[in-house]
Amino acid sequence: MDFQGRSFLTLLDYTPEEIDALLALAAELKAKKKAGIHHRLHEGKSVALIFEKTSTRTRCAFEVAAADLGMHPVYLDPVSSQLGKKESIADTARVLGRMFDGIEYRGFGQERVEALAKYAGVPVWNGLTNEFHPTQVLADLMTIREHFGGLRGKKLVFLGDARYNMANSLMVGCAKMGLHFVAGAPEKYFPNAALTEKCRAVAARTGAELSFETDPAAAVKGADVIYTDVWVSMGESDDVWAERIGDLTPYRVTAALMDAAGEQCRFMHCLPAYHDLETANGAAVYEKFGIDCMEVTDEVFEGPRSIVFDEAENRMHTIKAVMAATLPQASHPSL
């Protein structure tokens, strides 16, 4: 498969066979890293990492993956570039594309990363936009495969606010790879209708299922994975907390919901998670609303069925696979 020179903006742009090939490459590169085998497939190249929204996992995953591949990563934080302020995205893309071999973008609207890809002339990778988070879902698929031995027919239930990047991308990933995706949420928090129709068309070809359920107990029945995310996304105003807590508390992942799913069920979260009072945000919400956790209880997060840290580690391996595959002049037998 020829990935060289391609951007990675949404999983909608990739076939199931291509996604499977990237997962296989990620598993191979992970095994090599664990065994201490060097895999500097892009020695001497440089990549720009644009972060209009800050991150722990995404930044570290891209920087370590780039270093493992022999590359030099340059981090541009929200105040270190003129992107969209004094310089248009198109102009920034054309400048960076002449200096770097690839560009990562993490920020706001999907149109921004799409514009970068249009004008840069080098591969552009989506580290998160408001609409999509494809590198996270590639790691999620890898983690599910590791724990269950496969993907097809597995049931993944997303509980909470299913309107934004995580539920969107999970729905796309499940549709592409033949899983049963369930959005468990109040109806007003269901995914965008236009994207849902696109995913239904994909699912019709792959055998995937898409379901939408307002009853959390019904949603999780027989689930292999229960997945959740924070209730208030980056960039949203704090004044939405009261409404979200009122609407989404019934969809909090508890031990009772895990038990209702069955012993096979595993818990996943893209992180960070508000499961205790050990964060400034968690403490502030407790002071205002009197709750000691939000989207997931500490019992579930720290419990034996939680695989969130396997998932977090796999961010690095799957991001490495994407960069290794899409940068020009890569030579790898798996591709």
Short mmCIF file of C-alpha atoms in Angstrom, two decimals:
data_model
loop_
_atom_site.label_atom_id
_atom_site.label_comp_id
_atom_site.label_asym_id
_atom_site.label_seq_id
_atom_site.Cartn_x
_atom_site.Cartn_y
_atom_site.Cartn_z
CA MET A 1 0.00 0.00 0.00
CA ASP A 2 1.29 3.43 -0.91
CA PHE A 3 0.86 5.87 1.97
CA GLN A 4 3.79 8.13 1.08
CA GLY A 5 2.95 11.80 0.84
CA ARG A 6 -0.59 11.37 2.19
CA SER A 7 -2.04 13.43 5.01
CA PHE A 8 -3.90 11.85 7.95
CA LEU A 9 -6.86 14.14 8.62
CA THR A 10 -9.76 11.77 9.33
CA LEU A 11 -10.26 8.02 9.16
CA LEU A 12 -12.95 8.67 6.54
CA ASP A 13 -10.05 9.15 4.08
CA TYR A 14 -8.67 5.64 4.68
CA THR A 15 -10.02 2.24 3.68
CA PRO A 16 -10.43 -0.59 6.21
CA GLU A 17 -7.48 -2.34 4.57
CA GLU A 18 -5.30 0.75 4.94
CA ILE A 19 -6.30 1.19 8.60
CA ASP A 20 -5.50 -2.47 9.20
CA ALA A 21 -2.07 -2.00 7.60
CA LEU A 22 -1.33 0.99 9.85
CA LEU A 23 -2.36 -1.05 12.91
CA ALA A 24 -0.09 -3.89 11.82
CA LEU A 25 2.82 -1.48 11.37
CA ALA A 26 2.12 0.06 14.79
CA ALA A 27 2.23 -3.40 16.40
CA GLU A 28 5.53 -4.14 14.65
CA LEU A 29 7.10 -0.86 15.71
CA LYS A 30 5.84 -1.35 19.27
CA ALA A 31 7.48 -4.79 19.40
CA LYS A 32 10.73 -3.33 18.12
CA LYS A 33 10.71 -0.58 20.72
CA LYS A 34 10.02 -3.07 23.52
CA ALA A 35 12.91 -5.22 22.25
CA GLY A 36 15.27 -2.25 21.99
CA ILE A 37 15.57 -2.57 18.21
CA HIS A 38 16.25 0.75 16.51
CA HIS A 39 13.85 1.77 13.74
CA ARG A 40 15.18 5.12 12.55
CA LEU A 41 13.30 4.99 9.26
CA HIS A 42 13.41 8.76 8.65
CA GLU A 43 16.88 9.74 9.82
CA GLY A 44 17.55 13.44 9.55
CA LYS A 45 14.02 14.60 8.73
CA SER A 46 12.25 17.38 10.69
CA VAL A 47 8.58 17.75 11.62
CA ALA A 48 6.61 20.75 12.91
CA LEU A 49 4.16 20.18 15.76
CA ILE A 50 1.55 22.97 15.85
CA PHE A 51 -0.47 23.06 19.08
CA GLU A 52 -3.20 25.68 19.25
CA LYS A 53 -4.67 23.49 22.01
CA THR A 54 -2.27 22.15 24.62
CA SER A 55 -1.80 18.45 25.30
CA THR A 56 0.20 15.94 27.30
CA ARG A 57 -0.28 12.65 25.43
CA THR A 58 -0.44 13.98 21.89
CA ARG A 59 2.64 16.15 22.24
CA CYS A 60 4.72 13.48 23.99
CA ALA A 61 3.56 10.79 21.56
CA PHE A 62 4.57 12.84 18.51
CA GLU A 63 7.90 13.95 20.00
CA VAL A 64 8.99 10.49 21.17
CA ALA A 65 7.75 8.84 17.98
CA ALA A 66 9.62 11.37 15.85
CA ALA A 67 12.81 10.84 17.85
CA ASP A 68 12.49 7.04 17.56
CA LEU A 69 12.21 7.45 13.78
CA GLY A 70 15.40 9.57 13.72
CA MET A 71 13.62 12.88 13.20
CA HIS A 72 13.85 16.31 14.82
CA PRO A 73 10.50 17.62 16.12
CA VAL A 74 9.90 21.36 16.55
CA TYR A 75 7.06 22.27 18.94
CA LEU A 76 5.02 25.42 18.24
CA ASP A 77 2.74 26.29 21.16
CA PRO A 78 -0.28 28.64 21.02
CA VAL A 79 1.91 31.75 21.24
CA SER A 80 4.93 30.56 19.23
CA SER A 81 3.54 31.03 15.72
CA GLN A 82 1.53 33.58 13.78
CA LEU A 83 -0.92 30.95 12.47
CA GLY A 84 -4.25 32.61 11.77
CA LYS A 85 -3.23 35.83 13.58
CA LYS A 86 -0.66 37.79 11.59
CA GLU A 87 -0.33 35.16 8.89
CA SER A 88 -2.98 33.14 7.09
CA ILE A 89 -3.10 29.36 7.41
CA ALA A 90 -2.30 29.07 3.71
CA ASP A 91 0.81 31.26 4.02
CA THR A 92 1.96 29.46 7.16
CA ALA A 93 1.49 26.11 5.45
CA ARG A 94 3.58 27.16 2.45
CA VAL A 95 6.39 28.41 4.68
CA LEU A 96 6.48 25.38 6.97
CA GLY A 97 6.15 23.00 4.03
CA ARG A 98 9.45 24.32 2.66
CA MET A 99 11.23 23.80 5.99
CA PHE A 100 9.71 20.61 7.36
CA ASP A 101 9.04 17.13 6.03
CA GLY A 102 5.71 16.84 7.84
CA ILE A 103 3.35 18.92 9.98
CA GLU A 104 1.13 17.95 12.93
CA TYR A 105 -1.78 20.21 13.86
CA ARG A 106 -3.85 20.20 17.05
CA GLY A 107 -6.42 22.93 17.41
CA PHE A 108 -9.88 24.10 16.50
CA GLY A 109 -11.99 23.64 13.37
CA GLN A 110 -11.33 20.80 10.94
CA GLU A 111 -11.13 23.38 8.17
CA ARG A 112 -7.83 24.61 9.64
CA VAL A 113 -6.03 21.28 9.35
CA GLU A 114 -7.63 20.75 5.92
CA ALA A 115 -6.20 24.11 4.78
CA LEU A 116 -2.76 23.21 6.08
CA ALA A 117 -2.87 19.97 4.11
CA LYS A 118 -4.05 21.77 0.97
CA TYR A 119 -1.17 24.24 0.89
CA ALA A 120 1.77 22.63 2.74
CA GLY A 121 2.94 20.22 0.07
CA VAL A 122 3.99 17.74 2.79
CA PRO A 123 1.99 15.26 4.89
CA VAL A 124 -0.19 16.88 7.57
CA TRP A 125 -1.42 14.87 10.58
CA ASN A 126 -4.49 15.73 12.64
CA GLY A 127 -3.60 15.69 16.33
CA LEU A 128 -7.13 16.84 17.24
CA THR A 129 -9.74 19.22 15.90
CA ASN A 130 -13.19 20.07 17.18
CA GLU A 131 -14.66 17.51 14.79
CA PHE A 132 -12.15 14.64 14.64
CA HIS A 133 -9.37 12.93 16.60
CA PRO A 134 -8.13 10.17 14.26
CA THR A 135 -4.77 9.45 15.91
CA GLN A 136 -6.56 8.74 19.20
CA VAL A 137 -9.01 6.34 17.59
CA LEU A 138 -6.22 4.51 15.77
CA ALA A 139 -4.67 3.92 19.22
CA ASP A 140 -8.07 2.85 20.56
CA LEU A 141 -8.47 0.28 17.78
CA MET A 142 -4.98 -1.06 18.47
CA THR A 143 -5.79 -1.39 22.18
CA ILE A 144 -9.07 -3.21 21.54
CA ARG A 145 -7.30 -5.61 19.18
CA GLU A 146 -4.61 -6.31 21.77
CA HIS A 147 -7.14 -7.12 24.49
CA PHE A 148 -9.73 -9.00 22.43
CA GLY A 149 -7.67 -10.48 19.62
CA GLY A 150 -9.70 -8.72 16.92
CA LEU A 151 -12.07 -5.90 16.07
CA ARG A 152 -14.91 -7.15 13.89
CA GLY A 153 -18.17 -7.61 15.77
CA LYS A 154 -16.97 -6.07 19.04
CA LYS A 155 -19.40 -3.70 20.72
CA LEU A 156 -18.12 -0.27 21.76
CA VAL A 157 -20.44 2.00 23.74
CA PHE A 158 -19.66 5.70 24.07
CA LEU A 159 -21.42 7.27 27.08
CA GLY A 160 -21.78 11.02 27.50
CA ASP A 161 -21.56 13.96 25.10
CA ALA A 162 -21.40 12.25 21.69
CA ARG A 163 -21.42 15.41 19.55
CA TYR A 164 -17.71 16.12 19.28
CA ASN A 165 -14.39 14.76 18.10
CA MET A 166 -14.11 11.58 20.16
CA ALA A 167 -17.55 10.12 19.52
CA ASN A 168 -17.36 11.28 15.89
CA SER A 169 -14.06 9.54 15.29
CA LEU A 170 -15.02 6.43 17.24
CA MET A 171 -18.17 6.13 15.13
CA VAL A 172 -16.07 6.45 11.96
CA GLY A 173 -13.47 3.95 13.20
CA CYS A 174 -16.10 1.42 14.22
CA ALA A 175 -17.92 1.79 10.91
CA LYS A 176 -14.70 1.30 8.97
CA MET A 177 -13.54 -1.74 10.94
CA GLY A 178 -16.81 -3.61 11.43
CA LEU A 179 -17.56 -2.92 15.09
CA HIS A 180 -20.94 -2.21 16.72
CA PHE A 181 -20.90 1.44 17.80
CA VAL A 182 -23.44 2.68 20.33
CA ALA A 183 -23.89 6.31 21.40
CA GLY A 184 -25.47 6.33 24.86
CA ALA A 185 -26.64 9.87 25.58
CA PRO A 186 -29.64 12.18 25.76
CA GLU A 187 -30.92 12.67 22.22
CA LYS A 188 -29.66 16.24 21.99
CA TYR A 189 -26.13 14.91 22.57
CA PHE A 190 -26.23 12.41 19.67
CA PRO A 191 -23.64 12.74 16.86
CA ASN A 192 -24.14 15.02 13.88
CA ALA A 193 -26.78 13.64 11.50
CA ALA A 194 -24.76 14.22 8.31
CA LEU A 195 -21.73 12.37 9.69
CA THR A 196 -24.00 9.60 10.98
CA GLU A 197 -25.34 9.07 7.45
CA LYS A 198 -21.80 8.88 6.06
CA CYS A 199 -20.96 6.26 8.67
CA ARG A 200 -24.13 4.30 7.90
CA ALA A 201 -23.03 4.12 4.27
CA VAL A 202 -19.61 2.82 5.34
CA ALA A 203 -21.19 0.35 7.78
CA ALA A 204 -23.38 -1.06 5.02
CA ARG A 205 -20.19 -2.17 3.25
CA THR A 206 -18.26 -3.43 6.28
CA GLY A 207 -20.98 -5.11 8.34
CA ALA A 208 -20.65 -2.61 11.19
CA GLU A 209 -23.66 -1.52 13.27
CA LEU A 210 -24.57 1.94 14.54
CA SER A 211 -27.02 2.40 17.42
CA PHE A 212 -28.27 5.37 19.44
CA GLU A 213 -29.71 4.84 22.91
CA THR A 214 -30.96 7.19 25.61
CA ASP A 215 -31.09 4.52 28.34
CA PRO A 216 -27.55 3.91 29.63
CA ALA A 217 -28.37 0.47 31.05
CA ALA A 218 -29.79 -0.64 27.70
CA ALA A 219 -26.86 0.90 25.84
CA VAL A 220 -24.16 -1.04 27.70
CA LYS A 221 -25.77 -4.48 27.58
CA GLY A 222 -23.22 -6.91 26.14
CA ALA A 223 -20.62 -4.19 25.58
CA ASP A 224 -17.01 -5.22 25.08
CA VAL A 225 -15.84 -1.64 25.66
CA ILE A 226 -17.43 1.26 27.52
CA TYR A 227 -15.78 4.50 26.45
CA THR A 228 -16.27 8.00 27.81
CA ASP A 229 -14.73 11.46 27.65
CA VAL A 230 -14.88 14.71 29.61
CA TRP A 231 -18.24 16.44 29.64
CA VAL A 232 -16.89 19.90 28.78
CA SER A 233 -14.48 20.08 25.86
CA MET A 234 -11.48 22.37 25.43
CA GLY A 235 -12.53 25.85 24.38
CA GLU A 236 -16.03 25.62 25.89
CA SER A 237 -17.14 28.06 28.57
CA ASP A 238 -17.23 26.96 32.20
CA ASP A 239 -20.83 28.10 32.42
CA VAL A 240 -21.97 24.92 30.65
CA TRP A 241 -20.92 22.72 33.59
CA ALA A 242 -24.25 22.91 35.42
CA GLU A 243 -26.22 21.84 32.35
CA ARG A 244 -23.80 19.02 31.48
CA ILE A 245 -23.77 17.65 35.02
CA GLY A 246 -27.56 17.67 35.09
CA ASP A 247 -27.89 16.04 31.69
CA LEU A 248 -25.02 13.56 31.76
CA THR A 249 -24.71 12.29 35.35
CA PRO A 250 -26.97 9.28 34.49
CA TYR A 251 -24.33 8.36 31.86
CA ARG A 252 -21.41 8.40 34.30
CA VAL A 253 -19.47 5.13 34.01
CA THR A 254 -19.99 3.32 37.31
CA ALA A 255 -19.24 -0.17 38.58
CA ALA A 256 -22.94 -0.96 38.22
CA LEU A 257 -22.87 -0.09 34.52
CA MET A 258 -19.68 -2.11 34.00
CA ASP A 259 -21.34 -5.08 35.71
CA ALA A 260 -24.46 -4.63 33.59
CA ALA A 261 -22.27 -4.90 30.49
CA GLY A 262 -20.66 -8.15 31.64
CA GLU A 263 -17.32 -9.48 32.83
CA GLN A 264 -15.83 -9.17 29.34
CA CYS A 265 -16.27 -5.40 29.34
CA ARG A 266 -13.26 -3.09 29.48
CA PHE A 267 -13.18 0.63 30.26
CA MET A 268 -11.49 3.15 27.96
CA HIS A 269 -10.99 6.92 28.10
CA CYS A 270 -8.89 9.21 25.89
CA LEU A 271 -7.72 11.18 29.00
CA PRO A 272 -7.47 13.38 30.93
CA ALA A 273 -10.25 12.01 33.14
CA TYR A 274 -12.09 13.64 36.04
CA HIS A 275 -12.35 10.61 38.31
CA ASP A 276 -11.19 12.15 41.60
CA LEU A 277 -10.30 15.47 43.24
CA GLU A 278 -6.59 15.42 42.38
CA THR A 279 -6.86 18.08 39.66
CA ALA A 280 -7.56 21.79 39.89
CA ASN A 281 -10.58 21.42 37.63
CA GLY A 282 -11.92 18.47 39.59
CA ALA A 283 -11.55 20.35 42.87
CA ALA A 284 -13.25 23.44 41.43
CA VAL A 285 -16.24 21.40 40.23
CA TYR A 286 -16.48 19.75 43.66
CA GLU A 287 -16.50 23.12 45.38
CA LYS A 288 -19.28 24.38 43.12
CA PHE A 289 -21.40 21.27 42.58
CA GLY A 290 -20.42 18.87 45.38
CA ILE A 291 -19.50 15.89 43.16
CA ASP A 292 -16.21 14.04 43.58
CA CYS A 293 -16.06 12.63 40.04
CA MET A 294 -17.63 13.39 36.70
CA GLU A 295 -17.72 11.11 33.67
CA VAL A 296 -16.29 8.05 35.47
CA THR A 297 -15.96 6.95 39.08
CA ASP A 298 -12.56 6.40 40.62
CA GLU A 299 -13.53 2.79 41.31
CA VAL A 300 -13.91 2.08 37.60
CA PHE A 301 -10.96 4.20 36.46
CA GLU A 302 -8.55 2.49 38.86
CA GLY A 303 -10.21 -0.92 38.61
CA PRO A 304 -8.92 -4.10 36.93
CA ARG A 305 -11.08 -3.65 33.83
CA SER A 306 -9.66 -0.23 33.03
CA ILE A 307 -7.21 -0.27 30.11
CA VAL A 308 -6.74 3.49 29.80
CA PHE A 309 -2.97 3.43 30.22
CA ASP A 310 -2.48 0.73 27.58
CA GLU A 311 -4.54 3.01 25.38
CA ALA A 312 -2.43 6.07 26.26
CA GLU A 313 0.82 4.26 25.47
CA ASN A 314 -0.52 3.13 22.12
CA ARG A 315 -0.90 6.77 21.08
CA MET A 316 2.86 6.80 20.55
CA HIS A 317 3.00 3.55 18.58
CA THR A 318 0.14 4.39 16.23
CA ILE A 319 1.33 7.96 15.67
CA LYS A 320 4.75 6.55 14.86
CA ALA A 321 3.19 4.22 12.33
CA VAL A 322 1.30 7.08 10.67
CA MET A 323 4.44 9.21 10.37
CA ALA A 324 6.61 6.31 9.25
CA ALA A 325 4.12 5.34 6.54
CA THR A 326 3.18 8.75 5.18
CA LEU A 327 6.54 10.51 5.03
CA PRO A 328 8.20 10.22 1.60
CA GLN A 329 10.99 7.75 1.00
CA ALA A 330 9.90 5.44 3.78
CA SER A 331 10.88 1.87 3.05
CA HIS A 332 9.12 -0.76 5.09
CA PRO A 333 8.18 -4.37 4.23
CA SER A 334 4.79 -4.11 5.99
CA LEU A 335 3.67 -1.50 3.46
#
